[in-house]
CSV table of C-alpha atoms and ligand atoms in Angstrom, one decimal:
chain,number,residue,atom,x,y,z
A,1270,MET,CA,-83.6,-68.1,-56.8
A,1271,ASP,CA,-80.2,-67.3,-57.9
A,1272,ILE,CA,-80.9,-67.0,-61.6
A,1273,TYR,CA,-80.0,-64.1,-63.8
A,1274,TYR,CA,-81.4,-64.0,-67.1
A,1275,MET,CA,-82.2,-61.9,-70.1
A,1276,PHE,CA,-85.4,-61.6,-72.0
A,1277,VAL,CA,-84.8,-61.8,-75.7
A,1278,VAL,CA,-86.9,-60.3,-78.3
A,1279,ILE,CA,-83.9,-59.6,-80.5
A,1280,LEU,CA,-84.4,-58.5,-84.0
A,1281,ILE,CA,-81.1,-59.1,-85.6
A,1282,SER,CA,-81.4,-59.0,-89.3
A,1283,PHE,CA,-79.1,-58.3,-92.1
A,1284,LEU,CA,-79.9,-56.4,-95.2
A,1285,CYS,CA,-79.5,-59.0,-97.8
A,1286,THR,CA,-83.0,-59.7,-98.8
A,1287,THR,CA,-83.5,-62.6,-101.0
A,1288,VAL,CA,-86.8,-63.1,-102.7
A,1289,ASN,CA,-87.7,-66.7,-102.2
A,1290,ALA,CA,-90.2,-68.6,-104.2
A,1291,LEU,CA,-90.4,-71.4,-101.7
A,1292,PRO,CA,-92.8,-71.2,-98.7
A,1293,SER,CA,-91.4,-70.6,-95.3
A,1294,LYS,CA,-90.8,-73.7,-93.2
A,1295,THR,CA,-90.6,-74.3,-89.5
A,1296,PHE,CA,-88.0,-76.5,-87.9
A,1297,ASP,CA,-89.1,-77.3,-84.4
A,1298,VAL,CA,-86.2,-78.4,-82.1
A,1299,VAL,CA,-88.5,-80.8,-80.3
A,1300,LYS,CA,-89.1,-82.7,-83.5
A,1301,TYR,CA,-85.3,-83.1,-83.6
A,1302,GLY,CA,-85.3,-84.7,-80.2
A,1303,ALA,CA,-84.9,-81.7,-77.9
A,1304,VAL,CA,-86.4,-82.0,-74.5
A,1305,GLY,CA,-87.4,-79.0,-72.5
A,1306,ASP,CA,-86.9,-80.5,-69.0
A,1307,GLY,CA,-83.9,-78.3,-68.0
A,1308,LYS,CA,-81.7,-81.3,-67.7
A,1309,THR,CA,-81.3,-83.0,-71.1
A,1310,ASP,CA,-78.4,-81.8,-73.2
A,1311,ASN,CA,-80.1,-80.5,-76.3
A,1312,THR,CA,-77.0,-79.2,-78.2
A,1313,GLN,CA,-77.0,-81.9,-80.9
A,1314,ALA,CA,-80.8,-81.6,-81.5
A,1315,PHE,CA,-80.5,-77.9,-82.0
A,1316,VAL,CA,-77.5,-78.3,-84.3
A,1317,ARG,CA,-79.5,-80.8,-86.4
A,1318,ALA,CA,-82.5,-78.5,-86.6
A,1319,TRP,CA,-80.2,-75.6,-87.6
A,1320,LYS,CA,-78.5,-77.7,-90.3
A,1321,ASP,CA,-81.7,-78.7,-92.0
A,1322,ALA,CA,-83.1,-75.2,-91.7
A,1323,CYS,CA,-79.9,-73.8,-93.2
A,1324,ALA,CA,-80.1,-76.2,-96.1
A,1325,TYR,CA,-83.6,-75.3,-97.0
A,1326,GLY,CA,-83.9,-72.8,-99.8
A,1327,GLY,CA,-86.8,-70.8,-98.6
A,1328,ARG,CA,-87.4,-68.8,-95.4
A,1329,SER,CA,-86.5,-71.1,-92.5
A,1330,ARG,CA,-87.6,-70.8,-88.9
A,1331,VAL,CA,-85.8,-72.7,-86.2
A,1332,TRP,CA,-88.5,-72.9,-83.5
A,1333,ILE,CA,-87.9,-73.2,-79.7
A,1334,PRO,CA,-91.3,-73.7,-78.3
A,1335,ALA,CA,-92.7,-71.9,-75.2
A,1336,GLY,CA,-93.0,-73.7,-71.9
A,1337,GLY,CA,-89.8,-75.7,-72.1
A,1338,THR,CA,-86.4,-75.0,-70.5
A,1339,PHE,CA,-83.8,-76.3,-72.9
A,1340,LEU,CA,-80.3,-77.0,-71.6
A,1341,LEU,CA,-77.8,-76.0,-74.3
A,1342,ARG,CA,-74.1,-76.2,-74.2
A,1343,SER,CA,-71.7,-74.0,-76.1
A,1344,VAL,CA,-72.8,-74.0,-79.7
A,1345,SER,CA,-72.2,-72.1,-82.9
A,1346,PHE,CA,-74.9,-71.8,-85.6
A,1347,GLU,CA,-73.1,-71.2,-88.9
A,1348,GLY,CA,-73.9,-70.3,-92.4
A,1349,SER,CA,-73.9,-69.6,-95.1
A,1350,CYS,CA,-77.4,-70.8,-95.6
A,1351,ASN,CA,-79.5,-71.4,-98.6
A,1352,GLY,CA,-82.3,-69.0,-97.6
A,1353,SER,CA,-83.1,-66.4,-94.9
A,1354,MET,CA,-83.0,-67.7,-91.4
A,1355,ALA,CA,-85.0,-67.0,-88.3
A,1356,PHE,CA,-84.2,-68.2,-84.8
A,1357,LEU,CA,-87.3,-68.0,-82.7
A,1358,VAL,CA,-86.9,-68.4,-79.0
A,1359,LYS,CA,-90.3,-68.7,-77.3
A,1360,GLY,CA,-89.1,-70.9,-74.4
A,1361,THR,CA,-86.0,-70.7,-72.2
A,1362,LEU,CA,-82.5,-71.6,-73.1
A,1363,LYS,CA,-80.3,-72.5,-70.2
A,1364,ALA,CA,-76.5,-72.7,-70.0
A,1365,PRO,CA,-74.8,-75.6,-68.1
A,1366,THR,CA,-73.5,-74.8,-64.6
A,1367,ASP,CA,-71.1,-77.6,-64.4
A,1368,PRO,CA,-67.5,-76.6,-65.0
A,1369,ALA,CA,-66.7,-80.2,-65.9
A,1370,ALA,CA,-68.9,-79.7,-69.0
A,1371,GLY,CA,-66.0,-79.5,-71.5
A,1372,ASP,CA,-67.2,-76.3,-73.0
A,1373,PHE,CA,-67.5,-74.2,-69.9
A,1374,PHE,CA,-64.5,-72.1,-70.8
A,1375,THR,CA,-65.2,-71.5,-74.4
A,1376,ASP,CA,-65.6,-67.8,-75.4
A,1377,THR,CA,-69.2,-68.1,-76.6
A,1378,TRP,CA,-72.3,-69.7,-75.4
A,1379,ILE,CA,-74.5,-69.2,-78.4
A,1380,GLY,CA,-72.8,-68.0,-81.5
A,1381,PHE,CA,-74.1,-67.1,-84.9
A,1382,ARG,CA,-71.5,-66.9,-87.6
A,1383,TYR,CA,-71.1,-66.4,-91.4
A,1384,ILE,CA,-74.8,-65.7,-92.0
A,1385,SER,CA,-76.5,-63.0,-93.9
A,1386,ASP,CA,-80.2,-62.3,-93.4
A,1387,LEU,CA,-80.8,-63.6,-89.9
A,1388,THR,CA,-83.6,-62.7,-87.5
A,1389,VAL,CA,-83.4,-63.7,-83.8
A,1390,LYS,CA,-86.5,-63.0,-81.8
A,1391,GLY,CA,-89.3,-64.5,-79.9
A,1392,GLY,CA,-89.8,-63.1,-76.4
A,1393,GLY,CA,-88.0,-66.0,-74.7
A,1394,VAL,CA,-85.4,-66.1,-72.0
A,1395,LEU,CA,-81.7,-66.8,-72.3
A,1396,ASP,CA,-80.5,-67.9,-68.9
A,1397,GLY,CA,-76.7,-67.8,-69.0
A,1398,GLN,CA,-76.3,-69.1,-65.5
A,1399,GLY,CA,-73.6,-66.6,-64.9
A,1400,HIS,CA,-73.4,-67.0,-61.2
A,1401,ALA,CA,-72.0,-70.5,-61.7
A,1402,ALA,CA,-69.1,-69.0,-63.8
A,1403,TRP,CA,-68.3,-65.8,-62.1
A,1404,PRO,CA,-66.2,-67.4,-59.3
A,1405,TYR,CA,-63.9,-68.5,-62.2
A,1406,ASN,CA,-63.3,-65.0,-63.3
A,1407,ASP,CA,-59.9,-64.3,-61.7
A,1408,CYS,CA,-58.6,-62.0,-64.5
A,1409,HIS,CA,-57.9,-59.3,-62.0
A,1410,SER,CA,-55.3,-61.4,-60.3
A,1411,ASN,CA,-54.3,-64.1,-62.9
A,1412,THR,CA,-52.7,-63.0,-66.1
A,1413,GLN,CA,-53.3,-66.5,-67.6
A,1414,CYS,CA,-57.0,-66.5,-66.7
A,1415,LYS,CA,-59.3,-68.3,-69.1
A,1416,PRO,CA,-62.0,-66.3,-70.9
A,1417,LEU,CA,-65.6,-67.0,-69.8
A,1418,PRO,CA,-68.2,-67.4,-72.5
A,1419,ALA,CA,-69.4,-64.2,-74.1
A,1420,THR,CA,-73.1,-64.0,-74.7
A,1421,LEU,CA,-75.4,-64.1,-71.8
A,1422,SER,CA,-74.2,-63.1,-68.4
A,1423,LYS,CA,-71.0,-65.1,-68.0
A,1424,SER,CA,-69.1,-62.2,-69.5
A,1425,SER,CA,-70.5,-59.9,-72.2
A,1426,HIS,CA,-74.1,-60.6,-72.9
A,1427,ILE,CA,-74.1,-59.8,-76.5
A,1428,ASN,CA,-70.9,-59.6,-78.5
A,1429,LEU,CA,-71.0,-58.2,-82.0
A,1430,PHE,CA,-67.8,-58.8,-83.8
A,1431,ALA,CA,-67.3,-58.3,-87.6
A,1432,CYS,CA,-71.0,-57.6,-88.1
A,1433,ASP,CA,-72.7,-55.4,-90.6
A,1434,ASN,CA,-76.2,-54.0,-90.7
A,1435,ILE,CA,-77.8,-55.2,-87.5
A,1436,ASN,CA,-80.8,-53.8,-85.8
A,1437,MET,CA,-81.5,-54.8,-82.2
A,1438,SER,CA,-84.4,-53.7,-80.1
A,1439,HIS,CA,-86.7,-54.7,-77.2
A,1440,ILE,CA,-84.1,-56.7,-75.3
A,1441,THR,CA,-83.6,-56.7,-71.5
A,1442,LEU,CA,-80.1,-57.8,-70.3
A,1443,ARG,CA,-79.7,-58.5,-66.6
A,1444,ALA,CA,-76.8,-59.4,-64.4
A,1445,PRO,CA,-76.1,-58.3,-60.8
A,1446,ALA,CA,-74.2,-55.0,-60.3
A,1447,ASP,CA,-71.3,-56.9,-58.7
A,1448,SER,CA,-70.8,-59.5,-61.4
A,1449,PRO,CA,-67.4,-59.3,-63.1
A,1450,ASN,CA,-66.9,-58.0,-66.7
A,1451,THR,CA,-70.6,-58.5,-67.7
A,1452,ASP,CA,-70.8,-55.9,-70.5
A,1453,GLY,CA,-74.2,-55.6,-71.9
A,1454,ILE,CA,-73.5,-55.2,-75.6
A,1455,HIS,CA,-69.9,-55.2,-76.8
A,1456,ILE,CA,-69.2,-54.0,-80.3
A,1457,GLY,CA,-66.0,-54.2,-82.3
A,1458,SER,CA,-65.0,-54.2,-86.0
A,1459,SER,CA,-68.7,-53.7,-86.9
A,1460,THR,CA,-70.6,-51.2,-89.0
A,1461,LYS,CA,-74.2,-50.0,-89.2
A,1462,ILE,CA,-75.5,-51.2,-85.9
A,1463,LYS,CA,-78.7,-49.8,-84.5
A,1464,ILE,CA,-79.7,-50.4,-80.9
A,1465,SER,CA,-82.9,-49.1,-79.5
A,1466,HIS,CA,-85.5,-49.8,-76.7
A,1467,VAL,CA,-83.1,-51.9,-74.8
A,1468,GLY,CA,-82.7,-52.0,-71.0
A,1469,ILE,CA,-79.3,-53.0,-69.7
A,1470,HIS,CA,-78.7,-53.7,-66.0
A,1471,THR,CA,-75.3,-55.3,-65.5
A,1472,GLY,CA,-72.0,-55.3,-63.7
A,1473,ASP,CA,-69.8,-53.7,-66.4
A,1474,ASP,CA,-70.3,-51.4,-69.4
A,1475,CYS,CA,-73.8,-51.0,-70.6
A,1476,ILE,CA,-72.6,-50.7,-74.2
A,1477,SER,CA,-69.0,-50.6,-75.1
A,1478,MET,CA,-67.6,-49.8,-78.5
A,1479,VAL,CA,-64.0,-50.7,-79.3
A,1480,SER,CA,-61.8,-50.4,-82.4
A,1481,GLY,CA,-63.6,-50.7,-85.7
A,1482,SER,CA,-67.0,-49.6,-84.4
A,1483,GLN,CA,-68.4,-47.4,-87.1
A,1484,ASN,CA,-71.8,-45.9,-87.8
A,1485,ILE,CA,-73.4,-47.0,-84.5
A,1486,ASP,CA,-76.8,-45.5,-83.7
A,1487,ILE,CA,-78.0,-45.9,-80.1
A,1488,HIS,CA,-81.3,-44.5,-78.8
A,1489,ASP,CA,-83.9,-45.1,-76.2
A,1490,VAL,CA,-81.6,-47.2,-74.0
A,1491,SER,CA,-81.7,-47.4,-70.3
A,1492,CYS,CA,-78.5,-48.2,-68.4
A,1493,GLY,CA,-77.8,-49.0,-64.8
A,1494,PRO,CA,-76.5,-50.4,-62.7
A,1495,GLY,CA,-73.3,-50.7,-64.7
A,1496,HIS,CA,-70.5,-48.6,-66.1
A,1497,GLY,CA,-72.4,-46.6,-68.7
A,1498,ILE,CA,-71.9,-46.3,-72.4
A,1499,SER,CA,-68.2,-46.3,-73.3
A,1500,ILE,CA,-66.0,-45.8,-76.3
A,1501,GLY,CA,-62.7,-47.6,-75.9
A,1502,SER,CA,-60.5,-48.3,-74.4
A,1503,LEU,CA,-58.5,-47.4,-77.5
A,1504,GLY,CA,-54.8,-47.5,-78.2
A,1505,ARG,CA,-53.6,-50.4,-76.3
A,1506,SER,CA,-52.6,-52.6,-79.2
A,1507,HIS,CA,-49.9,-51.7,-81.6
A,1508,GLU,CA,-52.3,-51.2,-84.4
A,1509,HIS,CA,-54.1,-48.1,-85.6
A,1510,GLU,CA,-57.5,-48.2,-83.9
A,1511,TYR,CA,-60.6,-46.1,-84.7
A,1512,VAL,CA,-64.1,-45.6,-83.6
A,1513,MET,CA,-66.2,-43.2,-85.7
A,1514,GLY,CA,-69.8,-42.1,-86.4
A,1515,ILE,CA,-71.4,-42.8,-83.0
A,1516,SER,CA,-74.7,-41.4,-82.0
A,1517,VAL,CA,-76.2,-41.9,-78.6
A,1518,ARG,CA,-79.6,-40.2,-78.2
A,1519,ASN,CA,-82.5,-40.2,-75.7
A,1520,CYS,CA,-80.9,-42.5,-73.1
A,1521,THR,CA,-81.3,-42.7,-69.3
A,1522,PHE,CA,-78.7,-43.7,-66.8
A,1523,ILE,CA,-79.9,-44.8,-63.4
A,1524,GLY,CA,-77.3,-45.3,-60.6
A,1525,SER,CA,-74.6,-46.1,-63.1
A,1526,ASP,CA,-70.9,-45.8,-62.2
A,1527,ASN,CA,-70.2,-43.8,-65.3
A,1528,GLY,CA,-72.5,-42.2,-67.8
A,1529,LEU,CA,-70.8,-41.3,-71.1
A,1530,ARG,CA,-67.2,-42.2,-71.4
A,1531,ILE,CA,-64.4,-42.2,-73.9
A,1532,LYS,CA,-61.2,-43.9,-72.6
A,1533,THR,CA,-57.8,-44.3,-74.1
A,1534,TRP,CA,-54.5,-45.7,-72.9
A,1535,ALA,CA,-51.3,-43.7,-72.4
A,1536,PRO,CA,-48.9,-44.3,-74.1
A,1537,SER,CA,-50.8,-45.6,-77.1
A,1538,SER,CA,-50.7,-46.3,-80.7
A,1539,TYR,CA,-51.8,-43.5,-83.0
A,1540,SER,CA,-55.6,-43.9,-83.2
A,1541,VAL,CA,-58.7,-41.9,-83.7
A,1542,ALA,CA,-62.1,-41.5,-82.1
A,1543,SER,CA,-64.2,-39.0,-84.0
A,1544,ASP,CA,-67.7,-37.9,-85.1
A,1545,ILE,CA,-69.4,-38.7,-81.8
A,1546,VAL,CA,-72.7,-37.2,-80.6
A,1547,PHE,CA,-74.3,-37.7,-77.1
A,1548,GLN,CA,-77.6,-36.0,-77.0
A,1549,ASP,CA,-80.8,-35.8,-74.8
A,1550,ILE,CA,-79.4,-37.8,-72.0
A,1551,VAL,CA,-80.8,-38.0,-68.4
A,1552,MET,CA,-78.6,-38.9,-65.5
A,1553,LYS,CA,-80.3,-40.2,-62.4
A,1554,ASN,CA,-77.5,-40.5,-59.8
A,1555,SER,CA,-74.7,-41.4,-62.1
A,1556,ARG,CA,-71.3,-41.3,-60.4
A,1557,ASN,CA,-69.3,-39.8,-63.3
A,1558,PRO,CA,-71.8,-38.5,-65.9
A,1559,ILE,CA,-69.4,-37.3,-68.5
A,1560,VAL,CA,-65.8,-38.6,-68.8
A,1561,ILE,CA,-63.1,-38.4,-71.3
A,1562,ASP,CA,-60.1,-40.2,-69.8
A,1563,GLN,CA,-57.0,-40.3,-71.9
A,1564,GLN,CA,-55.0,-41.8,-69.1
A,1565,TYR,CA,-57.1,-44.9,-68.7
A,1566,CYS,CA,-55.7,-47.1,-66.0
A,1567,PRO,CA,-58.1,-49.7,-64.7
A,1568,SER,CA,-55.6,-51.4,-62.4
A,1569,PRO,CA,-53.0,-49.1,-61.0
A,1570,PRO,CA,-50.1,-48.5,-60.9
A,1571,CYS,CA,-49.9,-47.7,-64.6
A,1572,TYR,CA,-47.3,-46.2,-66.8
A,1573,LEU,CA,-48.0,-42.5,-66.0
A,1574,GLN,CA,-48.2,-43.1,-62.3
A,1575,GLN,CA,-44.9,-44.8,-62.4
A,1576,GLY,CA,-43.3,-41.7,-63.9
A,1577,GLY,CA,-43.9,-42.3,-67.6
A,1578,SER,CA,-44.3,-39.2,-69.6
A,1579,SER,CA,-45.7,-40.1,-73.1
A,1580,SER,CA,-49.3,-39.2,-73.3
A,1581,SER,CA,-52.0,-40.9,-75.3
A,1582,ALA,CA,-51.7,-40.7,-79.1
A,1583,VAL,CA,-55.4,-41.2,-79.6
A,1584,GLN,CA,-56.9,-38.2,-81.4
A,1585,ILE,CA,-60.4,-37.5,-80.0
A,1586,LYS,CA,-62.2,-35.0,-82.2
A,1587,ASP,CA,-65.6,-33.8,-83.3
A,1588,VAL,CA,-67.4,-34.8,-80.1
A,1589,THR,CA,-70.7,-33.2,-79.0
A,1590,PHE,CA,-72.4,-33.4,-75.7
A,1591,LYS,CA,-75.8,-31.8,-76.0
A,1592,ASN,CA,-78.8,-31.6,-73.6
A,1593,ILE,CA,-77.3,-33.7,-70.8
A,1594,TRP,CA,-79.1,-33.2,-67.5
A,1595,GLY,CA,-79.9,-34.7,-64.2
A,1596,VAL,CA,-78.0,-35.6,-61.0
A,1597,SER,CA,-74.4,-36.6,-60.5
A,1598,SER,CA,-73.7,-38.5,-57.3
A,1599,THR,CA,-70.2,-37.1,-57.2
A,1600,LYS,CA,-69.1,-33.5,-57.2
A,1601,VAL,CA,-67.1,-33.6,-60.4
A,1602,ALA,CA,-69.9,-34.1,-62.9
A,1603,MET,CA,-67.8,-33.6,-65.9
A,1604,LYS,CA,-64.2,-34.6,-66.3
A,1605,LEU,CA,-62.5,-34.1,-69.6
A,1606,GLN,CA,-59.0,-35.2,-69.4
A,1607,CYS,CA,-57.5,-35.2,-72.8
A,1608,SER,CA,-54.0,-35.9,-74.1
A,1609,ARG,CA,-51.3,-33.3,-73.7
A,1610,ALA,CA,-49.7,-34.4,-77.0
A,1611,LEU,CA,-52.9,-34.6,-79.0
A,1612,PRO,CA,-55.5,-32.4,-77.3
A,1613,CYS,CA,-59.2,-33.2,-78.0
A,1614,ARG,CA,-60.4,-31.1,-80.9
A,1615,ASN,CA,-63.8,-29.6,-81.7
A,1616,VAL,CA,-65.5,-30.7,-78.5
A,1617,LYS,CA,-68.9,-29.0,-78.2
A,1618,LEU,CA,-70.7,-28.7,-74.9
A,1619,ILE,CA,-74.3,-27.5,-75.3
A,1620,ASN,CA,-76.8,-27.3,-72.4
A,1621,ILE,CA,-75.1,-29.4,-69.9
A,1622,ASN,CA,-77.1,-29.2,-66.7
A,1623,LEU,CA,-76.0,-31.5,-64.0
A,1624,ALA,CA,-76.6,-31.0,-60.3
A,1625,TYR,CA,-74.9,-32.5,-57.4
A,1626,ASP,CA,-77.0,-32.9,-54.3
A,1627,GLY,CA,-74.4,-34.1,-51.8
A,1628,PRO,CA,-72.4,-32.0,-49.3
A,1629,GLY,CA,-69.9,-29.4,-50.4
A,1630,GLY,CA,-71.9,-27.3,-52.9
A,1631,ARG,CA,-72.5,-27.4,-56.6
A,1632,ALA,CA,-71.3,-29.8,-59.2
A,1633,THR,CA,-68.0,-28.9,-60.8
A,1634,SER,CA,-66.2,-29.8,-64.0
A,1635,MET,CA,-62.6,-30.5,-64.8
A,1636,CYS,CA,-61.0,-30.0,-68.2
A,1637,SER,CA,-57.5,-30.4,-69.5
A,1638,HIS,CA,-56.2,-30.2,-73.1
A,1639,VAL,CA,-59.6,-29.7,-74.6
A,1640,ILE,CA,-60.2,-27.4,-77.6
A,1641,GLY,CA,-63.8,-26.7,-78.4
A,1642,SER,CA,-66.7,-24.5,-77.5
A,1643,SER,CA,-69.6,-24.4,-75.1
A,1644,SER,CA,-73.0,-22.8,-75.5
A,1645,GLY,CA,-76.4,-22.7,-73.9
A,1646,LYS,CA,-76.8,-23.4,-70.3
A,1647,ASN,CA,-73.8,-25.1,-68.8
B,2676,LIG,C1,-82.6,-51.4,-89.7
B,2676,LIG,O1,-83.5,-50.3,-89.5
B,2676,LIG,C2,-83.4,-49.3,-90.5
B,2676,LIG,C3,-84.5,-48.3,-90.2
B,2676,LIG,O2,-84.3,-47.8,-88.9
B,2676,LIG,C4,-83.7,-49.9,-91.9
B,2676,LIG,O3,-83.5,-48.9,-92.9
B,2676,LIG,C5,-82.7,-51.1,-92.1
B,2676,LIG,O4,-83.0,-51.7,-93.4
B,2676,LIG,C6,-82.8,-52.1,-91.0
B,2676,LIG,N1,-81.9,-53.1,-91.2
B,2676,LIG,C7,-82.2,-54.4,-91.1
B,2676,LIG,C8,-81.1,-55.3,-91.3
B,2676,LIG,O5,-83.3,-54.8,-90.8
B,2677,LIG,C1,-77.9,-75.7,-100.2
B,2677,LIG,O1,-78.7,-76.4,-101.1
B,2677,LIG,C2,-77.9,-77.4,-101.9
B,2677,LIG,C3,-78.9,-78.0,-102.9
B,2677,LIG,O2,-80.0,-78.4,-102.3
B,2677,LIG,C4,-77.3,-78.4,-100.9
B,2677,LIG,O3,-76.5,-79.3,-101.7
B,2677,LIG,C5,-76.4,-77.6,-100.0
B,2677,LIG,O4,-75.9,-78.5,-99.0
B,2677,LIG,C6,-77.2,-76.6,-99.2
B,2677,LIG,N1,-76.3,-75.7,-98.4
B,2677,LIG,C7,-76.3,-75.8,-97.1
B,2677,LIG,C8,-75.4,-74.8,-96.4
B,2677,LIG,O5,-76.9,-76.6,-96.5
B,2678,LIG,C1,-87.2,-40.6,-75.5
B,2678,LIG,O1,-87.4,-41.5,-74.5
B,2678,LIG,C2,-88.7,-41.5,-73.8
B,2678,LIG,C3,-88.7,-42.5,-72.7
B,2678,LIG,O2,-87.4,-42.7,-72.2
B,2678,LIG,C4,-89.8,-41.7,-74.8
B,2678,LIG,O3,-91.0,-41.6,-74.2
B,2678,LIG,C5,-89.7,-40.7,-75.9
B,2678,LIG,O4,-90.6,-41.1,-76.9
B,2678,LIG,C6,-88.3,-40.7,-76.6
B,2678,LIG,N1,-88.2,-39.6,-77.5
B,2678,LIG,C7,-87.7,-39.7,-78.7
B,2678,LIG,C8,-87.7,-38.5,-79.5
B,2678,LIG,O5,-87.3,-40.8,-79.2
């Protein structure tokens, strides 16, 4: 069957604990008229259940029972609510496959907005029906292309925008390796995000962090297939962009296109990526295990190739790669290509042990415009 899905046992909660005197209360979507037959449109039933739950002053639980497959169109669950909220997915949520459904081209399938103190969990499945939408992704050739819904396999699976204090764990995200732009988790303008014990197998970045990502802690994540964990791209807009305070620890990359990557445009706005640590990482046949690319050019020809000479004005500094080992599937296992105008500063390489097992000898590395140090076994 052509169904790509994700298991969700998300634990998203915000640190705004209210002490409620009222008992907790369950709002079962079935009691609001939802039918788990995979065909009935349940959007309004879910919205009614959410609204009542949101109005309740104690702990509310919106309950999606096990056993049912609930067809749900594009929907946004919004606050602010009167008490703490839980969204418990025990069954399966299914997105529509019919482009004639008016909401096929909105940017979100399931959105949560303006809420503090929310938990999303339950062990259920969110089936984004991405395969029905991917043929409509023509952004590589059409500059006026319509965005496909974020969240769940049509484009990004999970998109965190303007979020603060979120913990996510025990989630599996799945989309085929050749599906377009299916980032696993995309983070922007968000702070204090913890991601752990997550498996991400998609067609694009495993986790991507763009401008405004600050204080992000990622550990025990397995990536691949996909494009690895990336910071950026930065510097394309005319604004000052920044990413800082990123820690990626104890992660495994299996057959991923890239491993750890920082990418910036050239020319660019003056921007900063700093205070970044990649530590205890295993590469199992990653194509480009370590990459800093300050001439990011996803679809050539780009400015530099066309003879442009301004280099990237994104300052990359205080970056540590420590205990990175395993196998690179290409000969250049580490490629640090920094900006001529603003070289990378304080880059530390400690115990980088990457092998190349193809023809032509040992793994090599390439460095330009990098200021830093290396120690241990490299
Ligand atoms: C996230 O986890 C950390 C401990 O790892 C905890 O201190 C913090 O309060 C948690 N945040 C939420 C919103 O649950
Ligand atoms: C919160 O509770 C008050 C009083 O019961 C109610 O009037 C209001 O609509 C509730 N808020 C929401 C967002 O439902
Ligand atoms: C690192 O990850 C492995 C499995 O990938 C796990 O068994 C181990 O407990 C993790 N170590 C730490 C220190 O988190």
